[in-house]
Every structure is written in C-alpha cells, then in structure tokens.
Amino acid sequence: MQELINIFVKSIFIDNMVFAYFLGMCSYLAVSKNVKTAVGLGLAVIFVLGVTLPVNFLLHKYILSSGSLVWLNPDYADIDLSFLSFIIFIAVIASMVQLVEMIVEKFSPGLYSSLGIFLPLIAVNCAILGGSLFMQERGYETLAQATVFGLGSGLGWFLAIVALAAIREKLSYSNVPAPLRGLGITFIVVGLMGIAFMSFMGIKL
Amino acid sequence: MNNKKIFIEPLFRNNPVTVLVLGICSALAVTVKLEPALVMALSVTIVMGFSNVIISLIRNTIPNRIRIIVQLVVVAMLVILVDQVLKAYAYEVSKQLSVFVGLIITNCIIMGRIEAFALANKPIPSLIDGLGNGLGYGIILVVVAFFRELFGSGTLLGYQIIPNALYIKNGGFYENNGLFILPPMALILVGLFIWVQRSVTKELIEKK
C-alpha cells in the first residue's frame, strides 16, 4: 500500500509530466488561456490516462514483452513483440478515447458538451502515450501500480494546466514587452514554474 | 507556392516550434546535450518527410472519417523503423532519448503538417514541406542544445570547449551553470528565442 502511495505522490509532484518531461506541451500551451477550459481538459486527461494505462499494462504484460506469450503455449517463450508496442499503444489510446467519448456523450451530455473538442484531441496528446511508454520503461509490476501511476500523472498534469491558466489570466493585465507578449512570456512563466517544482526533487520516496 | 519558398518558410519565419507552437514536448526534453538533439532532429525530419509523401500519395483514397487512424498508423510504422535503426546503430543515443523516439508518433508537428499540407498537395511539394519543417524544428533543437551543453557542461558534442584550467577546481574562476542542465531552462531559452525572433520580424508580435 505504501508503495502505491509513493508512486502516486511521485508521479504528481516529482515526475510531473509537464515540468519534468514536457509531455503534452502543445495542448498545455494552447488551452491554458482561461481556467474553465483548462479544468475541462485536465479532467479529460486524468480520465483517459486512468483508463488507458491499465489496458496497456495488461497488453504489455501478457502480449508484448519478451517471453510473455508463455500463457498461450510454452513454445512461445522466446518471442519478443515489444517492437510493436508503439503501434499497439497508440491504437489502444485512439480507440479508448473514442470509447470514452461515446460513453460520456451517452450518459453525461453536460460534461460532453463542456469538454467539446478536447476529448478527441487527447488521442494525440503526448502525455497519454508518454504515460504508457514510461510505464513500460520503468517496469511497473502490478496492475494497481500502473493504474495509480496513470491517475497520478493525470492529476499532476491537471494541477499544472490549472496553475498556468490562472497565472495567464492575471498576466493579461500586465505590461509585457511587445515581442515577448503571448507565447514568449508563457514559455518563461512555465520555465519558472518548472524551477519551483524542482524543489520537490529532493524528496526521496 | 514554389518549392523553394515551401522549404525556406518553415526555417525561420513560419517556424513550427516558435511560431506555430507545434512539437514542443520533444523539442525541450532532448536538448540537454547536442548529440541527442541532432539525432532527434534527424529522426523527426526523416519521419516527417516520408509520412508526408506516403499520406500525399494515398490522400485521394483515405476516407475522411478514419483519416486520423490512417495517419497514426503510417507515422507509427515509420517511427518503429527509426527506433529499430537507432537501437541497432546508435544504442547509447537511443537510450538517452528513451521514450521520446516513441513520442515522435504524437509529435504534433507531424500530424499538423499531414493535416495542413500533405492531405491537399502533391507528393513532391509534400516531401519538401516535410523536410523544411523538420529542419525548422531541428534548428530550434540545435540552438537550445548548443547553449545548454556549452553553459551547462562546458562541452559541445562531448568535446571540452571551455578550457579546463579556467575551472575553480583547477585554480581558475569558472564554474558550470547547473541551471542549464535542469529541464526548465529549455523553456526559458525557447522563450528568449521567441523574444529575439519577434523583435526581428515585427509582424509576429501578438496583439494585446
């Protein structure tokens, strides 16, 4: 249990998707102009990461990683399908996003209309694929670990985008040098936020 | 638009990273050292060139509704090829790049150029557009990596540039700036790059 909490806290603060690895930057910068839409996109990311990571974990464990097909037939012990993982992961993510979209549309039209265009866009958000690839690279062992890692990374991304959106709302009232206006100052603000987040790095879990 | 213009535009004036804000994730994460940045720029350029050509060749046969999946499959296939080649011939660099080679699939520059250009143009201009945007992306990577490696480690491509005698531990006055190694510095450098670029080309300045 303690291990799961460690993974959770670590993926939110120390290995924050945005500040430590710059994942999902494109939508992070594009959709952070106001807090309301940022919250919508952040929630969608938490949800999709929480759903796709367990699925990809099972695929990785029972189909893709080297020698994992033994449960089908002991002769398959030396088959390594890990070169297929990119294409399988992205297919899972794209279809999961589609599925999530249909479910949300059916059962909660209110949430669906507030998320709008963001749901389909999540398929190409690199934080999602990055989550699956990190799960593979760091070798999480159980389904619970992978799920907790997914939810934690999503929550970290959520916090990051809401914080930036809040800062950008205030920033629009300040007098920024003209060439730096808009995109330039946003980059620098994200950089400074990243430096602030580095202070979590000292925590050993 | 003629081919030369298609090639030149994305290098500076219409740069995919600093003007169109595409593909930032990988642009920042692989720039601690110059070597992985060069490899990454090359990989992205190759994937983008080929994916643009392939999509452009089959653009009239793809049903509009499933085009995203088709594009993802084509890009993923090319990325798998690049990944396998890197693992075979440049294992060290491929380890440093870790998940970021795989993340070329979701690099928005590639999807963006396919959607905006390859779906509506002939293969040859698409190839040139892909290579031009790849190079435009590469320029930012190399500039950021140049400064980060020079100031952060005092080396370039692994060779010592700042003389060893200048370091404090050897009796000099110089110390590497550890801030440049940290991830946030890449963002700040890109921010400064945008500042310089927009001071030169005034029409890029955003309205208040």
Short mmCIF file of C-alpha atoms in Angstrom, two decimals, chain A residues 178-179 181, chain B residues 9 12-14 19 194 196-207:
data_model
loop_
_atom_site.label_atom_id
_atom_site.label_comp_id
_atom_site.label_asym_id
_atom_site.label_seq_id
_atom_site.Cartn_x
_atom_site.Cartn_y
_atom_site.Cartn_z
CA ALA A 178 5.70 43.65 -27.08
CA PRO A 179 7.85 40.92 -28.72
CA ARG A 181 3.75 39.12 -25.40
CA GLU B 9 9.37 29.46 -44.92
CA PHE B 12 12.57 30.91 -39.56
CA ARG B 13 9.52 32.99 -40.44
CA ASN B 14 7.00 30.21 -40.09
CA VAL B 19 5.51 30.39 -34.45
CA ILE B 194 10.88 33.79 -29.40
CA VAL B 196 14.63 37.62 -30.35
CA GLN B 197 12.68 36.28 -33.31
CA ARG B 198 9.75 38.61 -32.74
CA SER B 199 11.97 41.61 -32.24
CA VAL B 200 13.42 40.91 -35.70
CA THR B 201 10.16 40.10 -37.50
CA LYS B 202 7.73 42.61 -36.05
CA GLU B 203 4.57 41.26 -37.70
CA LEU B 204 4.70 38.16 -35.49
CA ILE B 205 4.04 40.21 -32.35
CA GLU B 206 0.73 39.23 -30.76
CA LYS B 207 -1.98 41.85 -30.37
#
